[in-house]
Amino acid sequence: MTIFGGVSVGYMGKILRVNLSDKSIKIEDLDENLAKNFIGGRGLGVKVIYDEVPPGTHPLSEENKIVVATGPLTGTKAVESGRYCTVTKSPLTGTMHDSHSGGTFGFWLKRSGFDAIIIEGKSDTPVYLLTDNGKAEIKDAGHLWGKTVFEASDALEAEYKPCGIACIGPAGEKLSKIGCIVNEKWRAAGRGGHGAVLGSKKLKAIVSRGDQKPEIKNAAKFDEAVKEARSIISENPVTGQALPDYGTAVLVNILNELGAYPTRNFQTGVFEGAEPTSGEAIAEKILVEKKGCWGCEIQCGRWSKVKNIEAEGPEYETTWSFGADCGVDDLEAIFMSHHLCNEYGLDAIEMGTTIATAMELYQRGYLPEEIKWGDAEAIKDLVEKTGTREGIGDWLAEGSYRLAERFGAPHLFMGVKKQALPAYDPRGVKGHALNYATSNRGGCHLRAYLIAPEVLSLPELIDRFATEGKAQWVIIFQDLFAAVDSAVICKFTTFAIGAPQIADMLAGATGWDITAEDVMKIGERIYTLERAFNAREGFSRKDDYLPKRFLEEPMPEGPSKGHVVPLDEMLDDYYELRGWVDGVPTPEKLKELGL
Amino acid sequence: MTIFGGVSVGYMGKILRVNLSDKSIKIEDLDENLAKNFIGGRGLGVKVIYDEVPPGTHPLSEENKIVVATGPLTGTKAVESGRYCTVTKSPLTGTMHDSHSGGTFGFWLKRSGFDAIIIEGKSDTPVYLLTDNGKAEIKDAGHLWGKTVFEASDALEAEYKPCGIACIGPAGEKLSKIGCIVNEKWRAAGRGGHGAVLGSKKLKAIVSRGDQKPEIKNAAKFDEAVKEARSIISENPVTGQALPDYGTAVLVNILNELGAYPTRNFQTGVFEGAEPTSGEAIAEKILVEKKGCWGCEIQCGRWSKVKNIEAEGPEYETTWSFGADCGVDDLEAIFMSHHLCNEYGLDAIEMGTTIATAMELYQRGYLPEEIKWGDAEAIKDLVEKTGTREGIGDWLAEGSYRLAERFGAPHLFMGVKKQALPAYDPRGVKGHALNYATSNRGGCHLRAYLIAPEVLSLPELIDRFATEGKAQWVIIFQDLFAAVDSAVICKFTTFAIGAPQIADMLAGATGWDITAEDVMKIGERIYTLERAFNAREGFSRKDDYLPKRFLEEPMPEGPSKGHVVPLDEMLDDYYELRGWVDGVPTPEKLKELGL
């Protein structure tokens, strides 16, 4: 069920600036020169946060800002363009941090007349923000504070429908560093604790509605570009078949068969319970129907039913984080854990991996609480405790790194820059390992997705265990993805299309003369500016690390057996190709990119 | 009551290296060239930690080390030489960190035949270390784990008396970042969470005994130098009269009268309850007798009695942290809070200031728990909860910074580099403010003590509100104190004596040709190496900050009314004089110091 489709909305040309301290609201013109250099979405947000958030700002302080942004392709008929992103200094990582979500909210924000919202300051009392046909209003949210995502969404929808709603749950309100922003109840800008940033500002929700539609600048060119992209995507085996048929969890069996499916907090890469928790099992056992975001034909989303609960999900990452990573092979239990995360507004990757860390902490005698591998009932209880910050949940709410550190075993944190790794064991995919290490926002599969060439043969198959040449692959993916996140469209399109098609769609929508090379250069500019922000905060090569487990403990079994990650050699290559020294961009590189 | 005195023990020439992972024990010769460059104590520890703890090591991991060190003056008849220090990478601050304590343990460690102990690795089960007349043994501490400092000390003393005992309490065992190491029950290497480092290694205690006495190399010169120093100290108004008469808390009324006595988490500098909680009030109401460390004539220690409890203290800092900083004017309650810190093994500065932060968090609506200013009963309860990490105590145990961060108000943390400031409001003493900011171990009055010239006219009175020339004062104090901490003698001696007298005592004890200039150069070398360690961990100018309150909120009342700290201008001067760029030593400066 595609939710909407077909309406063309490019740039609105308007940025909404909302200060929650003095309750001021300003509407600023989008600077076209800035847009040409950063496109929109992630790029726009990164530029604003770099320029306006001073070094050393605490992520949960009044001085931090958060940008909620769409791009020129958002809500157009361009492929998979129903998304939005939020950019802020993350309370989880302390880095520049962008988080993305699908659904319909991006479409509605654009329709309400704004390309982006810059949220500043901090309210003393709970509020929500309404953007409505070119106007905005800060409204009292006293009645919504303390409510779950579902309760708050239902209440706001009843008042404003049709509209888009992005809100936080109790986790964000309670400043959980793994609290996220959820839109349409089941879609989340999940990672990095952006929900806590809204919570610290006492902003419960953003409601957007309207019917504003700017023109597409070169409609003929745009239509042709979109048509070509759609055709390529529908013919691609991943976007045209695997993802629609089995959802993202189609990867479960694939990664497990390569021995790179992280199991029990990455102690091994082979999970005995993969099959019953795979995308195929979801399709067979609990799937009601496929579901897509606004304007999306891939339809990787799942609408599932377990007992009397119908909900979206689970995705590959949650299937893993609450499954293999915690030693759970019960699909219904995984579905419920995921569902609870949406209710409380918790990042389902970080929640599952944090519980997995707790389980290994218990296994190795660091944690007094008995939390055993595979105990699905305990997991449900722990998610609830995390949402309300009760007992041990008060520490789980801080994420895996801080939990492991609290109990004196930071080496059991499986992540980078305090953000947990997702569902690919780096020992089995060496290029992906380098991407993990050099990610600007911490452990992440969405800065670059080397799984495409290393596993899925897209655009071609490369040796997953080799290290040579991987730095160049990682850089290309990182730069391309930065541009894609700024367009804003879904990264899954890049299984099929690349910079040329994206450039054509952007050229059509904006009227600019923009080439594939420009797209890649813009991506590099954004990635480098993020890196410069992090460097300003003290990050350097020392932070581009992987947990020792991956460097020193060979994979114990399976098809990746014996492998570790020779990180340093790849890192040297990477920095040289990037024009960085010890992880920090040189002044020459910044100048070359006009930064 | 001086506990011991008169025995001359200079260098033993032996370093004990204990690895708790493989239970190996090695005895290494002290490298005299290293000793000439770093003296001993803090300098020796800093050198070992810099060389042996790799960048990025987690403070609570197996890879961190902790050095327990004496110096060439420890346990000699040199002035105030009963001390020892511990040096490690701090779990509280992440910096190089030295912590110091008086009493008799330093004397006993020396007597047991070792100048220092390097503790490495991590035991699986609780152990304690016995050093005894040139030998060492790792022994089971299963029966001691979970015991308070007093219980553990009594049990070990019963077995080994006469001996020195340094141990951790439940706080250190439970990895509290404000857990300290306590010797002789009432003396603590208090700051920076060194107790948690021992706790992470499952090392409950170190017991030292023996009767080994190396020769003083030039006894005539040494005797003369000591005699001169003692004479100067006894004639000085602070060391000869104020400290013996009223203890360190003689400062309460002095600082309060200058409007620089931090009150209610530094919201003001004037405390209405100063007089009843002053050193004079202690002398009048609860003092039983004065007390000194090994070989000390100043006798600034207090032996006090409240109801049926006799104990050491309170000192100036605890009188303040549990008094003015928490809005408490009840001396007996302060005594009890301090006493509880010793039982649980908690840093009494960080404990009091963390509770003060909790009180302001409540005052300003960040903390749901009702914790009211001046509620002495609540404070006692909170200290106990912190010791056992129950309820909110689980967060208090992380120290003021992490508490404030957890509740979304890091600006209410009154400290530097995650370590809380002590009892001098920086707005009223600008040089001391610069010292706070540039301290290598975070908020601290013991890197440099500008209170001496800015308040006590020692060696001369300088304008406490002026900023010009303060950088040079701070540098001289920082370098001198680094040498004093390496000698190892008490910093209070420097109210009276300086580098010339320290050089003479060192020359006599070691036989070296060492001058006052050498002493200052060694101090600079140590301070700079600490800084280089921090830089390697990512620290720079951005970390040499003060909380915004001191930069932007003028002191609201009293004799320091209207003042803020113009930090940046002093910082520029300081770096220029140091030969550092943005807080980081240049390669030229490192080379000049032979680093």
PDB file of C-alpha atoms in Angstrom, chain B residues 337-519:
ATOM      1  CA  SER B 337      28.948  12.980  55.841  1.00  0.00           C
ATOM      2  CA  HIS B 338      32.715  13.117  55.694  1.00  0.00           C
ATOM      3  CA  HIS B 339      33.001  10.085  57.924  1.00  0.00           C
ATOM      4  CA  LEU B 340      30.642   8.100  55.673  1.00  0.00           C
ATOM      5  CA  CYS B 341      32.778   8.963  52.648  1.00  0.00           C
ATOM      6  CA  ASN B 342      35.759   7.361  54.375  1.00  0.00           C
ATOM      7  CA  GLU B 343      33.735   4.241  55.167  1.00  0.00           C
ATOM      8  CA  TYR B 344      32.562   3.774  51.601  1.00  0.00           C
ATOM      9  CA  GLY B 345      35.769   5.041  50.048  1.00  0.00           C
ATOM     10  CA  LEU B 346      34.330   8.088  48.300  1.00  0.00           C
ATOM     11  CA  ASP B 347      36.082  11.292  47.273  1.00  0.00           C
ATOM     12  CA  ALA B 348      34.574  13.727  49.765  1.00  0.00           C
ATOM     13  CA  ILE B 349      34.968  16.712  47.438  1.00  0.00           C
ATOM     14  CA  GLU B 350      33.311  15.026  44.479  1.00  0.00           C
ATOM     15  CA  MET B 351      30.622  13.462  46.684  1.00  0.00           C
ATOM     16  CA  GLY B 352      29.551  16.751  48.249  1.00  0.00           C
ATOM     17  CA  THR B 353      29.696  18.676  44.997  1.00  0.00           C
ATOM     18  CA  THR B 354      27.737  15.960  43.195  1.00  0.00           C
ATOM     19  CA  ILE B 355      24.988  16.221  45.791  1.00  0.00           C
ATOM     20  CA  ALA B 356      25.101  20.014  45.441  1.00  0.00           C
ATOM     21  CA  THR B 357      24.641  19.566  41.703  1.00  0.00           C
ATOM     22  CA  ALA B 358      21.699  17.233  42.352  1.00  0.00           C
ATOM     23  CA  MET B 359      20.191  19.922  44.569  1.00  0.00           C
ATOM     24  CA  GLU B 360      20.429  22.543  41.853  1.00  0.00           C
ATOM     25  CA  LEU B 361      19.090  20.024  39.311  1.00  0.00           C
ATOM     26  CA  TYR B 362      16.069  19.653  41.576  1.00  0.00           C
ATOM     27  CA  GLN B 363      15.823  23.400  42.190  1.00  0.00           C
ATOM     28  CA  ARG B 364      15.661  24.046  38.459  1.00  0.00           C
ATOM     29  CA  GLY B 365      13.281  21.228  37.609  1.00  0.00           C
ATOM     30  CA  TYR B 366      15.672  18.818  35.918  1.00  0.00           C
ATOM     31  CA  LEU B 367      15.614  16.155  38.625  1.00  0.00           C
ATOM     32  CA  PRO B 368      12.311  14.642  39.718  1.00  0.00           C
ATOM     33  CA  GLU B 369      13.681  13.488  43.109  1.00  0.00           C
ATOM     34  CA  GLU B 370      13.180  16.100  45.838  1.00  0.00           C
ATOM     35  CA  ILE B 371      16.656  16.939  47.152  1.00  0.00           C
ATOM     36  CA  LYS B 372      16.544  20.234  48.971  1.00  0.00           C
ATOM     37  CA  TRP B 373      19.298  22.660  49.920  1.00  0.00           C
ATOM     38  CA  GLY B 374      20.452  22.223  53.484  1.00  0.00           C
ATOM     39  CA  ASP B 375      18.781  18.861  54.075  1.00  0.00           C
ATOM     40  CA  ALA B 376      21.518  17.147  56.079  1.00  0.00           C
ATOM     41  CA  GLU B 377      19.524  13.945  56.617  1.00  0.00           C
ATOM     42  CA  ALA B 378      18.977  13.572  52.879  1.00  0.00           C
ATOM     43  CA  ILE B 379      22.704  14.057  52.274  1.00  0.00           C
ATOM     44  CA  LYS B 380      23.606  11.230  54.649  1.00  0.00           C
ATOM     45  CA  ASP B 381      21.128   9.002  52.857  1.00  0.00           C
ATOM     46  CA  LEU B 382      22.522   9.998  49.459  1.00  0.00           C
ATOM     47  CA  VAL B 383      26.112   9.236  50.483  1.00  0.00           C
ATOM     48  CA  GLU B 384      25.042   5.771  51.593  1.00  0.00           C
ATOM     49  CA  LYS B 385      23.107   5.211  48.379  1.00  0.00           C
ATOM     50  CA  THR B 386      26.143   6.338  46.405  1.00  0.00           C
ATOM     51  CA  GLY B 387      28.382   3.946  48.289  1.00  0.00           C
ATOM     52  CA  THR B 388      26.061   1.067  47.461  1.00  0.00           C
ATOM     53  CA  ARG B 389      24.897   2.476  44.099  1.00  0.00           C
ATOM     54  CA  GLU B 390      21.223   2.194  45.011  1.00  0.00           C
ATOM     55  CA  GLY B 391      18.546   4.283  43.267  1.00  0.00           C
ATOM     56  CA  ILE B 392      19.726   7.762  42.395  1.00  0.00           C
ATOM     57  CA  GLY B 393      23.018   6.832  44.111  1.00  0.00           C
ATOM     58  CA  ASP B 394      23.846   4.793  41.038  1.00  0.00           C
ATOM     59  CA  TRP B 395      24.116   8.088  39.140  1.00  0.00           C
ATOM     60  CA  LEU B 396      25.695  10.100  41.944  1.00  0.00           C
ATOM     61  CA  ALA B 397      28.434   7.467  41.903  1.00  0.00           C
ATOM     62  CA  GLU B 398      29.350   8.690  38.431  1.00  0.00           C
ATOM     63  CA  GLY B 399      30.210  12.163  39.695  1.00  0.00           C
ATOM     64  CA  SER B 400      28.758  15.583  39.127  1.00  0.00           C
ATOM     65  CA  TYR B 401      29.417  15.874  35.391  1.00  0.00           C
ATOM     66  CA  ARG B 402      27.744  12.643  34.401  1.00  0.00           C
ATOM     67  CA  LEU B 403      24.851  13.286  36.783  1.00  0.00           C
ATOM     68  CA  ALA B 404      24.214  16.703  35.262  1.00  0.00           C
ATOM     69  CA  GLU B 405      24.558  15.289  31.768  1.00  0.00           C
ATOM     70  CA  ARG B 406      22.176  12.431  32.515  1.00  0.00           C
ATOM     71  CA  PHE B 407      19.478  14.889  33.491  1.00  0.00           C
ATOM     72  CA  GLY B 408      20.101  17.129  30.535  1.00  0.00           C
ATOM     73  CA  ALA B 409      21.743  20.036  32.335  1.00  0.00           C
ATOM     74  CA  PRO B 410      25.503  19.760  31.855  1.00  0.00           C
ATOM     75  CA  HIS B 411      25.766  23.515  32.435  1.00  0.00           C
ATOM     76  CA  LEU B 412      25.012  22.854  36.107  1.00  0.00           C
ATOM     77  CA  PHE B 413      28.232  20.865  36.435  1.00  0.00           C
ATOM     78  CA  MET B 414      30.700  23.152  38.178  1.00  0.00           C
ATOM     79  CA  GLY B 415      33.996  21.705  37.133  1.00  0.00           C
ATOM     80  CA  VAL B 416      36.669  21.267  34.526  1.00  0.00           C
ATOM     81  CA  LYS B 417      37.424  18.147  32.475  1.00  0.00           C
ATOM     82  CA  LYS B 418      34.603  16.322  34.309  1.00  0.00           C
ATOM     83  CA  GLN B 419      36.196  16.847  37.747  1.00  0.00           C
ATOM     84  CA  ALA B 420      34.336  19.160  40.115  1.00  0.00           C
ATOM     85  CA  LEU B 421      35.871  22.406  41.330  1.00  0.00           C
ATOM     86  CA  PRO B 422      36.881  22.740  44.962  1.00  0.00           C
ATOM     87  CA  ALA B 423      36.067  25.457  47.474  1.00  0.00           C
ATOM     88  CA  TYR B 424      37.125  28.709  45.809  1.00  0.00           C
ATOM     89  CA  ASP B 425      34.805  30.591  43.473  1.00  0.00           C
ATOM     90  CA  PRO B 426      36.905  31.462  40.426  1.00  0.00           C
ATOM     91  CA  ARG B 427      35.137  34.790  39.966  1.00  0.00           C
ATOM     92  CA  GLY B 428      36.743  36.040  43.176  1.00  0.00           C
ATOM     93  CA  VAL B 429      40.277  34.780  42.465  1.00  0.00           C
ATOM     94  CA  LYS B 430      41.168  35.215  38.826  1.00  0.00           C
ATOM     95  CA  GLY B 431      44.574  33.578  38.880  1.00  0.00           C
ATOM     96  CA  HIS B 432      43.102  30.588  40.642  1.00  0.00           C
ATOM     97  CA  ALA B 433      40.468  30.532  37.883  1.00  0.00           C
ATOM     98  CA  LEU B 434      43.182  30.201  35.253  1.00  0.00           C
ATOM     99  CA  ASN B 435      44.709  27.392  37.262  1.00  0.00           C
ATOM    100  CA  TYR B 436      41.368  25.591  37.363  1.00  0.00           C
ATOM    101  CA  ALA B 437      41.002  25.874  33.596  1.00  0.00           C
ATOM    102  CA  THR B 438      44.511  24.722  32.742  1.00  0.00           C
ATOM    103  CA  SER B 439      44.733  21.944  35.303  1.00  0.00           C
ATOM    104  CA  ASN B 440      45.857  18.732  33.656  1.00  0.00           C
ATOM    105  CA  ARG B 441      43.672  16.624  35.918  1.00  0.00           C
ATOM    106  CA  GLY B 442      40.496  18.713  35.829  1.00  0.00           C
ATOM    107  CA  GLY B 443      38.997  21.042  38.443  1.00  0.00           C
ATOM    108  CA  CYS B 444      41.616  21.213  41.175  1.00  0.00           C
ATOM    109  CA  HIS B 445      43.220  23.551  43.701  1.00  0.00           C
ATOM    110  CA  LEU B 446      46.364  21.471  43.952  1.00  0.00           C
ATOM    111  CA  ARG B 447      47.923  21.941  40.509  1.00  0.00           C
ATOM    112  CA  ALA B 448      48.597  25.533  41.487  1.00  0.00           C
ATOM    113  CA  TYR B 449      47.358  27.304  44.585  1.00  0.00           C
ATOM    114  CA  LEU B 450      46.935  30.927  43.642  1.00  0.00           C
ATOM    115  CA  ILE B 451      45.043  31.417  46.893  1.00  0.00           C
ATOM    116  CA  ALA B 452      48.482  31.817  48.463  1.00  0.00           C
ATOM    117  CA  PRO B 453      49.354  35.093  46.672  1.00  0.00           C
ATOM    118  CA  GLU B 454      45.789  36.189  45.888  1.00  0.00           C
ATOM    119  CA  VAL B 455      44.436  35.753  49.396  1.00  0.00           C
ATOM    120  CA  LEU B 456      47.083  34.795  51.935  1.00  0.00           C
ATOM    121  CA  SER B 457      49.807  37.250  50.791  1.00  0.00           C
ATOM    122  CA  LEU B 458      52.258  34.371  50.324  1.00  0.00           C
ATOM    123  CA  PRO B 459      54.893  35.037  49.110  1.00  0.00           C
ATOM    124  CA  GLU B 460      53.335  38.454  48.448  1.00  0.00           C
ATOM    125  CA  LEU B 461      49.846  39.857  47.955  1.00  0.00           C
ATOM    126  CA  ILE B 462      48.662  40.312  44.373  1.00  0.00           C
ATOM    127  CA  ASP B 463      45.339  41.759  43.210  1.00  0.00           C
ATOM    128  CA  ARG B 464      42.896  38.862  43.201  1.00  0.00           C
ATOM    129  CA  PHE B 465      40.680  40.461  40.571  1.00  0.00           C
ATOM    130  CA  ALA B 466      43.469  41.351  38.148  1.00  0.00           C
ATOM    131  CA  THR B 467      44.173  39.140  35.158  1.00  0.00           C
ATOM    132  CA  GLU B 468      47.456  40.625  33.932  1.00  0.00           C
ATOM    133  CA  GLY B 469      50.500  38.659  34.962  1.00  0.00           C
ATOM    134  CA  LYS B 470      48.454  35.795  36.397  1.00  0.00           C
ATOM    135  CA  ALA B 471      49.566  33.333  33.721  1.00  0.00           C
ATOM    136  CA  GLN B 472      53.152  33.540  34.937  1.00  0.00           C
ATOM    137  CA  TRP B 473      52.102  33.009  38.538  1.00  0.00           C
ATOM    138  CA  VAL B 474      50.045  29.982  37.589  1.00  0.00           C
ATOM    139  CA  ILE B 475      52.898  28.441  35.634  1.00  0.00           C
ATOM    140  CA  ILE B 476      55.396  28.885  38.460  1.00  0.00           C
ATOM    141  CA  PHE B 477      53.006  27.260  40.921  1.00  0.00           C
ATOM    142  CA  GLN B 478      52.104  24.419  38.557  1.00  0.00           C
ATOM    143  CA  ASP B 479      55.747  23.587  37.911  1.00  0.00           C
ATOM    144  CA  LEU B 480      56.787  23.911  41.546  1.00  0.00           C
ATOM    145  CA  PHE B 481      53.900  21.721  42.704  1.00  0.00           C
ATOM    146  CA  ALA B 482      54.712  19.067  40.113  1.00  0.00           C
ATOM    147  CA  ALA B 483      58.201  18.865  41.607  1.00  0.00           C
ATOM    148  CA  VAL B 484      56.922  18.917  45.192  1.00  0.00           C
ATOM    149  CA  ASP B 485      54.531  16.069  44.349  1.00  0.00           C
ATOM    150  CA  SER B 486      57.469  14.137  42.982  1.00  0.00           C
ATOM    151  CA  ALA B 487      59.793  14.709  45.931  1.00  0.00           C
ATOM    152  CA  VAL B 488      57.301  13.567  47.661  1.00  0.00           C
ATOM    153  CA  ILE B 489      56.441  16.144  50.320  1.00  0.00           C
ATOM    154  CA  CYS B 490      53.346  18.049  51.388  1.00  0.00           C
ATOM    155  CA  LYS B 491      52.321  21.104  49.370  1.00  0.00           C
ATOM    156  CA  PHE B 492      51.576  23.026  52.529  1.00  0.00           C
ATOM    157  CA  THR B 493      55.335  23.401  52.978  1.00  0.00           C
ATOM    158  CA  THR B 494      55.291  25.776  50.018  1.00  0.00           C
ATOM    159  CA  PHE B 495      53.457  28.390  52.043  1.00  0.00           C
ATOM    160  CA  ALA B 496      56.887  28.817  53.605  1.00  0.00           C
ATOM    161  CA  ILE B 497      59.678  27.201  51.580  1.00  0.00           C
ATOM    162  CA  GLY B 498      60.334  27.182  47.843  1.00  0.00           C
ATOM    163  CA  ALA B 499      62.436  25.589  45.146  1.00  0.00           C
ATOM    164  CA  PRO B 500      65.816  26.425  46.787  1.00  0.00           C
ATOM    165  CA  GLN B 501      65.003  24.556  50.010  1.00  0.00           C
ATOM    166  CA  ILE B 502      63.462  21.643  48.108  1.00  0.00           C
ATOM    167  CA  ALA B 503      66.535  21.434  45.882  1.00  0.00           C
ATOM    168  CA  ASP B 504      68.786  21.376  48.935  1.00  0.00           C
ATOM    169  CA  MET B 505      66.835  18.571  50.592  1.00  0.00           C
ATOM    170  CA  LEU B 506      66.803  16.556  47.358  1.00  0.00           C
ATOM    171  CA  ALA B 507      70.540  17.145  46.849  1.00  0.00           C
ATOM    172  CA  GLY B 508      71.234  15.899  50.349  1.00  0.00           C
ATOM    173  CA  ALA B 509      69.031  12.826  50.063  1.00  0.00           C
ATOM    174  CA  THR B 510      70.150  11.758  46.598  1.00  0.00           C
ATOM    175  CA  GLY B 511      73.653  13.080  46.332  1.00  0.00           C
ATOM    176  CA  TRP B 512      72.776  14.804  43.063  1.00  0.00           C
ATOM    177  CA  ASP B 513      73.929  18.230  42.067  1.00  0.00           C
ATOM    178  CA  ILE B 514      70.451  19.751  41.872  1.00  0.00           C
ATOM    179  CA  THR B 515      69.539  23.437  41.996  1.00  0.00           C
ATOM    180  CA  ALA B 516      66.341  25.423  42.379  1.00  0.00           C
ATOM    181  CA  GLU B 517      66.366  25.975  38.603  1.00  0.00           C
ATOM    182  CA  ASP B 518      66.620  22.217  38.078  1.00  0.00           C
ATOM    183  CA  VAL B 519      63.637  21.682  40.346  1.00  0.00           C
TER     184      VAL B 519
END
